[in-house]
Coordinates of C-alpha atoms and ligand atoms in Angstrom, one line a residue:
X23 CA 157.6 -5.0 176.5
X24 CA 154.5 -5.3 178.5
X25 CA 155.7 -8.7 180.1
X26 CA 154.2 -7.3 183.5
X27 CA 151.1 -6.6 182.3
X28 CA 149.0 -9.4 181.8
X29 CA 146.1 -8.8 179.1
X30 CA 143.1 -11.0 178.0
X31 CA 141.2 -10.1 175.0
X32 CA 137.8 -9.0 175.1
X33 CA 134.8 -10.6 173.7
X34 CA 133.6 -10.3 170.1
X35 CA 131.1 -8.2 169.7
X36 CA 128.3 -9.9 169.0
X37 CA 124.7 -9.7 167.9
X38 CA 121.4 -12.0 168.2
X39 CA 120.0 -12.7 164.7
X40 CA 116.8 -14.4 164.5
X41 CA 118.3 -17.2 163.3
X42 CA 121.1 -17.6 165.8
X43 CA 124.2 -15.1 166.9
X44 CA 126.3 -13.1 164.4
X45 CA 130.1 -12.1 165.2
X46 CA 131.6 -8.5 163.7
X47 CA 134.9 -8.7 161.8
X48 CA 136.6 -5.3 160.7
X49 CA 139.5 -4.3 158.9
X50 CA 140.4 -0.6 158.8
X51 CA 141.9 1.5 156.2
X52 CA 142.9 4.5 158.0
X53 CA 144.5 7.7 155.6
X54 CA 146.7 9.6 157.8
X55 CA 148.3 12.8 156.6
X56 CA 151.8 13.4 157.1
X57 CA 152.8 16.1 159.4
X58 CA 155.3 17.7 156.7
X59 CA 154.7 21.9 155.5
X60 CA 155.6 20.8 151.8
X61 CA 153.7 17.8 149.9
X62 CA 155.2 14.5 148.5
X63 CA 156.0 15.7 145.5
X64 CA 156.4 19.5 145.0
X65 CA 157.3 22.1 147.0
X66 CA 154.0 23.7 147.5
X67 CA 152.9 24.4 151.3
X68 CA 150.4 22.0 153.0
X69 CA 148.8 24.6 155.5
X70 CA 145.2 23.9 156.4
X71 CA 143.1 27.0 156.0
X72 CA 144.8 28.7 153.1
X73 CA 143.3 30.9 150.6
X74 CA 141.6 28.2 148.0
X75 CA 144.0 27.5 144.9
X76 CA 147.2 29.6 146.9
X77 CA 149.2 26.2 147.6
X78 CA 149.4 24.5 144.5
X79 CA 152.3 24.3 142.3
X80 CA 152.6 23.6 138.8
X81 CA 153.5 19.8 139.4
X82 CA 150.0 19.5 141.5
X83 CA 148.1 20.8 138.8
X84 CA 149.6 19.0 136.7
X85 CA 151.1 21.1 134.2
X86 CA 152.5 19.8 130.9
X87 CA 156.3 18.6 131.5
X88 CA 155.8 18.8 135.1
X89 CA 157.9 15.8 137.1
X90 CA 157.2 14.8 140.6
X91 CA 160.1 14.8 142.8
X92 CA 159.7 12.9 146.2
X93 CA 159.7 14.7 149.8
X94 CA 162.6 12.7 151.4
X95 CA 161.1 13.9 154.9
X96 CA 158.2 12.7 154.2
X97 CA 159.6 8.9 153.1
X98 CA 161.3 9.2 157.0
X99 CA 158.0 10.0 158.2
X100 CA 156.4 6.6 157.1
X101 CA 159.1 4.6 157.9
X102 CA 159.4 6.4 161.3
X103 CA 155.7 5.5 161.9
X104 CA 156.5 2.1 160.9
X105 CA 158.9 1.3 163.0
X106 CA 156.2 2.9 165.6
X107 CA 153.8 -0.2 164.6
X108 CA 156.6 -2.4 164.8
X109 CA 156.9 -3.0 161.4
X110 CA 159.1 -3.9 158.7
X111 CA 160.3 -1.6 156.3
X112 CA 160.7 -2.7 153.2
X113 CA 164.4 -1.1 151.5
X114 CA 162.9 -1.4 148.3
X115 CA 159.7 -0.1 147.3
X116 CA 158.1 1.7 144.4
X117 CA 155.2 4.3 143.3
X118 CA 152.4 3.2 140.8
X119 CA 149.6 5.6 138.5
X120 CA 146.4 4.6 140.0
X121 CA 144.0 5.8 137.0
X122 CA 141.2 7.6 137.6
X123 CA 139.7 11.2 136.6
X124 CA 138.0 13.5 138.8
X125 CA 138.8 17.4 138.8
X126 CA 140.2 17.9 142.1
X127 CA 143.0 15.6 140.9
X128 CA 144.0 16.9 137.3
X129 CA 147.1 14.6 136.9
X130 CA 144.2 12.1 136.2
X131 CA 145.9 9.3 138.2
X132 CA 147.3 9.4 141.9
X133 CA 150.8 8.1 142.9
X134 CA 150.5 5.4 145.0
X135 CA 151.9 2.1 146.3
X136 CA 149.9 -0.8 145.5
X137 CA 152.6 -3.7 144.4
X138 CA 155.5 -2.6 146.6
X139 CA 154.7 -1.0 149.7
X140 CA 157.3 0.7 152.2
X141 CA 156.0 -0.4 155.0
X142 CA 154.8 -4.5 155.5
X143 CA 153.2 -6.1 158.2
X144 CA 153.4 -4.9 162.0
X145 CA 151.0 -4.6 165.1
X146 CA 149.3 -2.5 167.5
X147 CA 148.1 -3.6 170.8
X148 CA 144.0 -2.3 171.4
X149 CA 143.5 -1.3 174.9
X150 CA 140.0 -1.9 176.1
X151 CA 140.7 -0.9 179.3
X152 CA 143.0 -2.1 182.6
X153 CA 144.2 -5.5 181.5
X154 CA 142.5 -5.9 178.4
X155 CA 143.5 -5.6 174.9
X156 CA 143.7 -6.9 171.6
X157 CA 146.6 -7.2 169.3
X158 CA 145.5 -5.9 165.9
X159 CA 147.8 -6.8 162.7
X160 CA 148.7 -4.6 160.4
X161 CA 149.1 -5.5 156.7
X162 CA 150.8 -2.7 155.0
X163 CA 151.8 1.2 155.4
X164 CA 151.7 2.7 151.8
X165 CA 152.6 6.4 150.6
X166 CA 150.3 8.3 148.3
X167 CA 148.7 11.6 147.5
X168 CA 145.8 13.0 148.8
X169 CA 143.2 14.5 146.2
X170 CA 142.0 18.1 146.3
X171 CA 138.1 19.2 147.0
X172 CA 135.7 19.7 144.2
X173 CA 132.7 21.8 145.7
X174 CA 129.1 21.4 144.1
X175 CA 127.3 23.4 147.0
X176 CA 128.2 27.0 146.8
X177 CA 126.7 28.3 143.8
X178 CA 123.8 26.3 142.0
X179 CA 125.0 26.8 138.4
X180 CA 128.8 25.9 138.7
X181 CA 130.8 23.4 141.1
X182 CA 134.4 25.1 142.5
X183 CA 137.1 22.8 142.8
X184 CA 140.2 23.6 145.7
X185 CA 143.5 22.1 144.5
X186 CA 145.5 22.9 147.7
X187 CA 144.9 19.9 148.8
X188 CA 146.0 17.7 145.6
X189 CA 149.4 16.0 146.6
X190 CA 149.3 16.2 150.3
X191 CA 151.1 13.0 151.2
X192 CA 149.2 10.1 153.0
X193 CA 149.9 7.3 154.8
X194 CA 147.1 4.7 154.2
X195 CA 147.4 2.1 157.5
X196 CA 146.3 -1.3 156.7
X197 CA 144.9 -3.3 159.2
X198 CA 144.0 -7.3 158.9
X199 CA 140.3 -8.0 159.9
X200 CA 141.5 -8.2 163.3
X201 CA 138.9 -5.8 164.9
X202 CA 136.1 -7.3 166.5
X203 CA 133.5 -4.8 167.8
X204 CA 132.7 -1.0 167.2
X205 CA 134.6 0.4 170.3
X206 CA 137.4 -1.6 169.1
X207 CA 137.3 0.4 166.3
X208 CA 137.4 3.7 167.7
X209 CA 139.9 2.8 170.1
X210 CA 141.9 1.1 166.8
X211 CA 141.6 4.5 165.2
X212 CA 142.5 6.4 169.1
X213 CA 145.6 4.2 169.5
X214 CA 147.1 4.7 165.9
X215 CA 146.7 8.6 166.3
X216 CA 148.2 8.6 169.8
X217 CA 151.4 6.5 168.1
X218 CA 151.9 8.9 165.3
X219 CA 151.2 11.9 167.7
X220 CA 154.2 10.6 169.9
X221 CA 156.0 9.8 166.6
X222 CA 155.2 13.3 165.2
X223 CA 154.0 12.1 161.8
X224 CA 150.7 12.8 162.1
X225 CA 149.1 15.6 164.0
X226 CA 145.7 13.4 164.0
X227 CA 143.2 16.0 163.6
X228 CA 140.2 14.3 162.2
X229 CA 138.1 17.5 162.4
X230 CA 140.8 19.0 159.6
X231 CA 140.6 15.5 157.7
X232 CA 144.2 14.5 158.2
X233 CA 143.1 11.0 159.7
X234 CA 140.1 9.7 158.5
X235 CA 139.4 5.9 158.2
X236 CA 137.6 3.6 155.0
X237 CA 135.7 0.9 157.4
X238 CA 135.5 -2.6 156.3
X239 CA 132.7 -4.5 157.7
X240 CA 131.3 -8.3 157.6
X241 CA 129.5 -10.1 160.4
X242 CA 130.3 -14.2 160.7
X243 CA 129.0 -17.4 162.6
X244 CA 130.5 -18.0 166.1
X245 CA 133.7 -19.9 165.7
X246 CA 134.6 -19.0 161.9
X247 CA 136.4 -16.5 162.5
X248 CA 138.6 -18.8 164.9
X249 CA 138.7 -20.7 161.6
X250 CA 140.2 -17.5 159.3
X251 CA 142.6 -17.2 161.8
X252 CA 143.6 -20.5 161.6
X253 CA 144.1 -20.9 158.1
X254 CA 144.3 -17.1 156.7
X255 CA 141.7 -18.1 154.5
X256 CA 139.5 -15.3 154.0
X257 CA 136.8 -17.6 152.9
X258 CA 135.3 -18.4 156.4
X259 CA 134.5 -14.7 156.8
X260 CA 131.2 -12.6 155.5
X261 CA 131.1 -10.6 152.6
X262 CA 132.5 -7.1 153.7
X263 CA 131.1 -3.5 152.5
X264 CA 133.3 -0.9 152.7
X265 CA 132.2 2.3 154.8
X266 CA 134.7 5.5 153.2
X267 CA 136.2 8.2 154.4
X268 CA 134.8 8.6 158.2
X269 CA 136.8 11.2 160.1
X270 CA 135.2 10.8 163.6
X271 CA 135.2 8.0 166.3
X272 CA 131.2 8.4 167.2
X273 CA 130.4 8.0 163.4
X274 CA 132.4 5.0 162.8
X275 CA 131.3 3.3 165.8
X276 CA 127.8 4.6 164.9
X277 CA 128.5 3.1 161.1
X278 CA 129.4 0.1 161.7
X279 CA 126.4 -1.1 164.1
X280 CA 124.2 -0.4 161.8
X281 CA 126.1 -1.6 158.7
X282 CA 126.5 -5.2 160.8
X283 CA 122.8 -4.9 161.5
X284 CA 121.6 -4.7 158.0
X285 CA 124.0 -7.3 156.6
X286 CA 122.4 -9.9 158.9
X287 CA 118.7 -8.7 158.2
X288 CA 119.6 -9.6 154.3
X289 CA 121.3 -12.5 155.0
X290 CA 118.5 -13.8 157.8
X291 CA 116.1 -12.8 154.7
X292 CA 117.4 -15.3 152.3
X293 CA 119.7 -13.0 150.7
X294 CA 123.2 -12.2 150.4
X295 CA 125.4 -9.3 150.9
X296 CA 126.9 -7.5 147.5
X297 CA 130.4 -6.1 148.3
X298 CA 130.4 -2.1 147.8
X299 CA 131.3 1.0 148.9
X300 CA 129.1 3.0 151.1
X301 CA 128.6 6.2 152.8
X302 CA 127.3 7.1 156.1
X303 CA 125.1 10.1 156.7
X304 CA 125.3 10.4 160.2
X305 CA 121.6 12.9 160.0
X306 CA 119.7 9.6 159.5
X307 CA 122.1 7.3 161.0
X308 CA 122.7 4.7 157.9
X309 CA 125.0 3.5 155.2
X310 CA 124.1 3.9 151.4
X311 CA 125.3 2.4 148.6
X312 CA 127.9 4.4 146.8
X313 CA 129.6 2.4 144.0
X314 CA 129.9 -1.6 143.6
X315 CA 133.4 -2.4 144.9
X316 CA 136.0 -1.3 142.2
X317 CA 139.0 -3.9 140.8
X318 CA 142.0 -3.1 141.1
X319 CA 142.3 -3.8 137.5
X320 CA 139.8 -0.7 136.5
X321 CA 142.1 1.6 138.1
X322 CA 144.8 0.1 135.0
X323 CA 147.4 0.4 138.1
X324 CA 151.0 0.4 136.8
X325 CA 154.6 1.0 137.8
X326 CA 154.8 5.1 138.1
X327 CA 157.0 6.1 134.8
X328 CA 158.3 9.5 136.4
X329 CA 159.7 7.8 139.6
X330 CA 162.5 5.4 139.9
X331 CA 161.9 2.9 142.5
X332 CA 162.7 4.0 146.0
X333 CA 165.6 2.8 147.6
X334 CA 166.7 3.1 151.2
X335 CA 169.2 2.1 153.5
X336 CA 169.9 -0.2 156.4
X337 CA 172.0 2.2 158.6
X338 CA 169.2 5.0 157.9
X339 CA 166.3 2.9 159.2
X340 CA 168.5 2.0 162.2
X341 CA 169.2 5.4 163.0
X342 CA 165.8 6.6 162.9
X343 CA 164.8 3.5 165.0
X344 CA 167.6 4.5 167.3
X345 CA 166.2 8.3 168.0
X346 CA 162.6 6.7 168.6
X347 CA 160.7 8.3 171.0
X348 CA 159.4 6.3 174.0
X349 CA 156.0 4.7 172.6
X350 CA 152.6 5.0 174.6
X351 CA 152.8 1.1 175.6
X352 CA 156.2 1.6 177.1
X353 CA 155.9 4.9 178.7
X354 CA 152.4 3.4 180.5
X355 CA 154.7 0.3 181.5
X356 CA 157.2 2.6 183.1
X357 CA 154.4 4.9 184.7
X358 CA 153.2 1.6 185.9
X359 CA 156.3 0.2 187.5
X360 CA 158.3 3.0 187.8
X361 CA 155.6 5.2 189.9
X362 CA 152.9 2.5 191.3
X363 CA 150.4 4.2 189.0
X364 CA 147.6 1.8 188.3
X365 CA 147.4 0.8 184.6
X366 CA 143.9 3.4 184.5
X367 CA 145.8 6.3 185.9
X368 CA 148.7 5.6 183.7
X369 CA 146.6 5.5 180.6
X370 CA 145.2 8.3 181.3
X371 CA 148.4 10.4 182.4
X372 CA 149.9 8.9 178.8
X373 CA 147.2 10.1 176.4
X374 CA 149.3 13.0 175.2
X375 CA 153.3 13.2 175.5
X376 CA 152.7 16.8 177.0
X377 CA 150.5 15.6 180.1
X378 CA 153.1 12.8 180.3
X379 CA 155.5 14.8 180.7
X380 CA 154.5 17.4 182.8
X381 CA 153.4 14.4 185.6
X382 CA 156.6 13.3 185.2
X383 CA 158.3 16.4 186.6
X384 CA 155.8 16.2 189.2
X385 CA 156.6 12.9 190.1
X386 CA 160.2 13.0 190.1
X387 CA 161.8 12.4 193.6
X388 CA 158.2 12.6 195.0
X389 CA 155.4 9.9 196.0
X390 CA 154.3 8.8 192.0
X391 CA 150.6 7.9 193.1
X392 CA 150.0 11.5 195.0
X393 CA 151.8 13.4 192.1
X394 CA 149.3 11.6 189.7
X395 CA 146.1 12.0 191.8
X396 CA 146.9 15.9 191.8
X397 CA 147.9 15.7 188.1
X398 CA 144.6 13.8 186.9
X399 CA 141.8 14.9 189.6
X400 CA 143.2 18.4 190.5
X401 CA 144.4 20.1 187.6
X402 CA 143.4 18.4 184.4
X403 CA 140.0 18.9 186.3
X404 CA 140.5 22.3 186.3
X405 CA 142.0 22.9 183.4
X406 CA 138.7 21.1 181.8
X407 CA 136.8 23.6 183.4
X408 CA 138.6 26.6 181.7
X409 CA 138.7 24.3 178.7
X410 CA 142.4 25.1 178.6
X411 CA 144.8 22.7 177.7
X412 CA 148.2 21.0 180.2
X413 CA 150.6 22.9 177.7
X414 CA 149.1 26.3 178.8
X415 CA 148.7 25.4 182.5
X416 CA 148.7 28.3 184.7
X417 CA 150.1 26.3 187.4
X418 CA 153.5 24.6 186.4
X419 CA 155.0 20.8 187.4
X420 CA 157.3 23.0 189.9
X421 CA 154.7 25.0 191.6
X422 CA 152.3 21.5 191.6
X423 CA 155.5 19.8 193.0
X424 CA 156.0 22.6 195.7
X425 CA 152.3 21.8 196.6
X426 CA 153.0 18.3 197.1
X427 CA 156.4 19.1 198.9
X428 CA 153.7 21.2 201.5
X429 CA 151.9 18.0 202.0
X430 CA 154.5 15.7 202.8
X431 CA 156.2 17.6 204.7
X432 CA 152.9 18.1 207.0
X433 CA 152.7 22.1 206.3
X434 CA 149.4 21.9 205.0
X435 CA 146.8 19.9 205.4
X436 CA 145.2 18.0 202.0
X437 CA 141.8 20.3 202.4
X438 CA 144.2 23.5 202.6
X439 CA 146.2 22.1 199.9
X440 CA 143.8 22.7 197.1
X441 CA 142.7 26.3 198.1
X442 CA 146.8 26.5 198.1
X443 CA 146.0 25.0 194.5
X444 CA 143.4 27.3 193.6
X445 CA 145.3 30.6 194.5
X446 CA 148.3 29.4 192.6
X447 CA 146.5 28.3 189.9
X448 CA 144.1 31.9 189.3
X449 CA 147.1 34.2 190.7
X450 CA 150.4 32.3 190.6
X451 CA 152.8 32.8 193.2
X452 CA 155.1 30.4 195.1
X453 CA 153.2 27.7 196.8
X454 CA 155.6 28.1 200.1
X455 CA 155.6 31.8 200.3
X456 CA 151.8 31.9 199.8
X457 CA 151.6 29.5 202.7
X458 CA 154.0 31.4 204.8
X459 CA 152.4 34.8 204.1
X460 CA 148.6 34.3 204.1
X461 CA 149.2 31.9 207.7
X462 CA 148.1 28.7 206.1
X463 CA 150.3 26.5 208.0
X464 CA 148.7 23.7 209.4
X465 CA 148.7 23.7 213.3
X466 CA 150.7 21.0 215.2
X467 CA 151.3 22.7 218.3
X468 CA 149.5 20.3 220.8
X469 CA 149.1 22.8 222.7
X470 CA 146.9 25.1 220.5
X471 CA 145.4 21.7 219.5
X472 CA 144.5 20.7 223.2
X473 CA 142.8 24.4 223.9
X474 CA 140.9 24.0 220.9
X475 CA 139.6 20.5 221.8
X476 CA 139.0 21.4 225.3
X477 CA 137.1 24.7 224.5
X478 CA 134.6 23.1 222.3
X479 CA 134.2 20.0 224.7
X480 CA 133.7 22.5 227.7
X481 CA 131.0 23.9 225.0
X482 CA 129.1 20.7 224.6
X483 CA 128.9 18.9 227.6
X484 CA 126.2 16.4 226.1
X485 CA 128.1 15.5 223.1
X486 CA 130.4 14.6 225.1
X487 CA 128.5 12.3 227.3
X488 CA 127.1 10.9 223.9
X489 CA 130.5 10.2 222.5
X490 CA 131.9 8.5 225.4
X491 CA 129.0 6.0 225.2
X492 CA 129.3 6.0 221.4
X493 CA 133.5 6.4 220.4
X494 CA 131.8 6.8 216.7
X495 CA 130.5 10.2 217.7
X496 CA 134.2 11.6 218.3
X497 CA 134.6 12.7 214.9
X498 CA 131.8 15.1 215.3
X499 CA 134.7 16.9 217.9
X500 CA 137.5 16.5 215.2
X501 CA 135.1 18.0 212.6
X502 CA 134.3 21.0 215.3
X503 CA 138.2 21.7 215.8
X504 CA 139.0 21.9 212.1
X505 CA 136.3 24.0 211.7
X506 CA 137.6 26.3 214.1
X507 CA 140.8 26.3 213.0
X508 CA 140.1 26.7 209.9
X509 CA 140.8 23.7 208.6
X510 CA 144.8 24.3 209.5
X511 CA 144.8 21.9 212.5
X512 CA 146.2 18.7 211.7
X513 CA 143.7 16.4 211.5
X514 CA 146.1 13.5 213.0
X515 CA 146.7 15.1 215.9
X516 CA 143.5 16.6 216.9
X517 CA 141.7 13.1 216.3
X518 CA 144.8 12.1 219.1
X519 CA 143.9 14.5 221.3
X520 CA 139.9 14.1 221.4
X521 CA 140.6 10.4 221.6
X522 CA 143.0 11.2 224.8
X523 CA 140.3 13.7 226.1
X524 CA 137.3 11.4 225.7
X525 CA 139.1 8.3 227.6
X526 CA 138.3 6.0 224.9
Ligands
LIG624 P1 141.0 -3.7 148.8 O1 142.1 -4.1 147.9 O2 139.7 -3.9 148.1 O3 141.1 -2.4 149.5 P2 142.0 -5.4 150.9 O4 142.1 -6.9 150.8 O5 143.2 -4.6 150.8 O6 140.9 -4.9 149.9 O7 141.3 -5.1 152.3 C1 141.0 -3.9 152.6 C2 140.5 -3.9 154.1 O8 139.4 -4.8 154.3 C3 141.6 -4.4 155.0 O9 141.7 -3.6 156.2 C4 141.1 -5.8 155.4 O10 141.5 -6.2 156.7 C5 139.6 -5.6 155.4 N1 138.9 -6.9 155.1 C6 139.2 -7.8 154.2 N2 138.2 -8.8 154.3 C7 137.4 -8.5 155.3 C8 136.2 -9.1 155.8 N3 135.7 -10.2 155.3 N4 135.5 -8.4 156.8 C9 136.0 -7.3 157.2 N5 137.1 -6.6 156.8 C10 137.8 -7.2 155.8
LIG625 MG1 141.2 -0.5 149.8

């Protein structure tokens, strides 16, 4: 897939102790919420924003008699992110109760998949940047349902509790403790969202708290963790803690430094680290202990009664594998070889399907490195400006592309290009007729060129004295000429012309 692209992994992160280095190992549970309008198991709507309590049917609030029914769409969404990770999808899975009570989930158990999971092991490949990466595994994709919001800060008396949330489906992302660092986390967390954005199965809005990610974290010797991966054996690693529910990259990065940093003060201090749960309260930049890590066994899981195991087909995951879109690691491939981008520029112009796509019809049957170099320093600079986004660019891949036509075809020189850019972009207009009507063509008529030159030499007798003594000084004269054309003389051939007239 990548075959051309050769990538090293980075470094561990790693951190001096007093008594000696410490290596980070983390393993991310990331929740992300499937992009469906109905929830997993009723028919209630799943928009964000909604009056409290409007969007929750009798089966979410768990009404006597009620019986979940599953949200096929949202089974093809899992296995369609899945196949994104490159995993294998399991034809036979099943729901379990996962028993526990807390208001904004009155069933008093969430459906889950803790035995049989739909979705086993795959990958994702970490980009740290231009020819470094690092493959992280993935364990397990399981379906579930989101909980509502119980609210304990509006009134001082009573606590509210908003049920339009409770039975959202989920897909929890397991990772292996493959993650090494803090940015690796973020950009762990960056690359799964941009996959299910290209997949559609997850718009990956963590402000909205449809990704968020439960942050394992342990730091290790040097060299045992070469040893887990060796033998699997979970043994040569630290004791984790487990940092819940953080829905922004700065705070998870932010998290787990310090986390790392106070497991190794207790361990340097003789002590030893108790596996928990823990919040982060990014005001004073620390974890805290928020419940001594739960067994499986006192959540009483057990095979959902109201759900028959879920059963799918061969020829259905083949077909969805079939439509596939392309995925970012091939589409930067193809940008790569395809259009000479470098790997940076190709990142970049892949971040979002939209952007890629729009520098595509830019690029088509035009020079790939100029169309991105307009795409990535011209517009999405000054769409970043207006702090509008490519899919409501005023300037569209056609007019762009007309720009760049102007350019090659030596209409315009590169300096009148982006005024060219600048009146298409505030008043639109056809980038060939604006040029035609408003006399920006660039000047190639030597002989205009040649009058120009000689007029400003005749002008500057001792500059040119200088510059025949000093051929650096010419471009002072080139400068001049474009000045006085404004800017329209072709810079290629007035530089040939002073040359000529200088006798150098
Ligand atoms: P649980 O059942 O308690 O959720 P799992 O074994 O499923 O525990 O692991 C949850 C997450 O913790 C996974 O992402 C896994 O990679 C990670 N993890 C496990 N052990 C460690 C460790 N020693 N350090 C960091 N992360 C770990
Ligand atoms: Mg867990």
């Amino acid at each position: 897939m990548l075959d051309h692209l050769t990538h090293t992994a980075p470094d561990p992160r790693t951190i001096a102790g007093t008594t000696g280095d410490w290596e980070l190992v983390i393993g991310l549970e990331v929740h992300a919420q499937i992009a469906s309008k109905a929830k997993l198991f009723s028919g209630a709507s799943t928009q964000f924003g909604a009056e409290p309590n409007s969007n929750v049917s009798f089966v979410d609030a768990a009404m006597p008699g009620m019986l979940p029914v599953i949200n096929a769409f949202c089974i093809e969404q899992a296995v369609r992110t899945g196949l994104g990770l490159k995993a294998k999808i399991n034809l036979w899975s099943a729901f379990d109760r996962k028993n526990y009570f807390y208001p904004d989930l009155p069933q008093g158990y969430q459906i889950s998949q803790l035995y049989h999971p739909i979705v086993g092991e795959g990958e994702v490949l970490v980009d740290m940047g231009p020819g470094i990466a690092r493959r992280v595994r993935i364990e397990r994709i399981h379906i579930e349902q989101d909980a509502g919001k119980s609210i304990h800060d509006m009134d001082p008396g009573v606590s509210f509790v908003d049920l339009n949330r409770t039975g959202v489906a989920l897909m929890e992302i397991v990772s292996r403790p493959d993650i090494r660092g803090p940015e690796e986390a973020a950009a762990y967390v960056g690359k799964l969202r941009q996959i299910m954005r290209y997949l559609g199965t997850c718009d990956g809005n963590m402000q909205n708290g449809n990704l968020r990610a439960d942050v394992n974290v342990s730091v290790c010797r040097p060299g045992d963790y070469e040893k887990y991966q060796q033998t699997q054996d979970f043994a040569h690693l630290g004791t984790r803690c487990e940092i819940k529910n953080m829905n922004s990259m700065r705070f998870i990065q932010q998290a787990i430094e310090y986390e790392a940093r106070r497991q190794i003060a207790i361990i340097e201090d003789g002590g030893s680290v108790v596996q928990e749960t823990r919040l982060y309260d990014p005001d004073k930049g620390e974890t805290r202990s928020m419940r001594s890590k739960e067994e499986a066994h006192d959540y009483r899981y057990f095979p959902c009664p109201d759900l028959l195991p879920l059963e799918i087909e061969q020829d259905w995951v083949d077909s969805i594998r079939d439509a596939l879109p392309e995925l970012p690691d091939e589409k930067k491939a193809r940008f790569v070889t395809g259009f000479g981008l470098t790997e940076y520029d190709a990142s970049v112009l892949t971040a979002e399907t939209e952007a890629a796509a729009y520098f595509e019809a830019v690029a088509e049957g035009r020079d790939g490195k100029a169309a991105a170099n307009w795409v990535i320093n011209e517009l999405f600079g000054r769409l970043k400006k207006d702090e509008r986004d490519i899919t409501d660019s005023p300037v569209s891949p056609e007019q762009l592309g007309g720009i760049l036509d102007l350019i090659a075809r030596g209409d315009i020189s590169g300096k009148i290009a982006k005024e060219l850019f600048e009146i298409v972009y505030t008043e639109g207009g056809d980038p060939a007729e604006i040029v035609a009507a408003r006399g920006m063509k660039q000047v190639t008529d030597m002989g205009a060129i040649e009058a120009a030159v000689d007029e400003i030499m005749a002008a500057n007798p001792a500059q040119v004295e200088k510059a025949q003594a000093n051929p650096k000084l010419a471009g002072w004269f080139v400068g001049q000429v474009m000045k006085a054309t404004g800017g329209k003389a072709n810079p290629k051939a007035v530089n040939e012309v002073v040359t000529a007239r200088l006798g150098l």
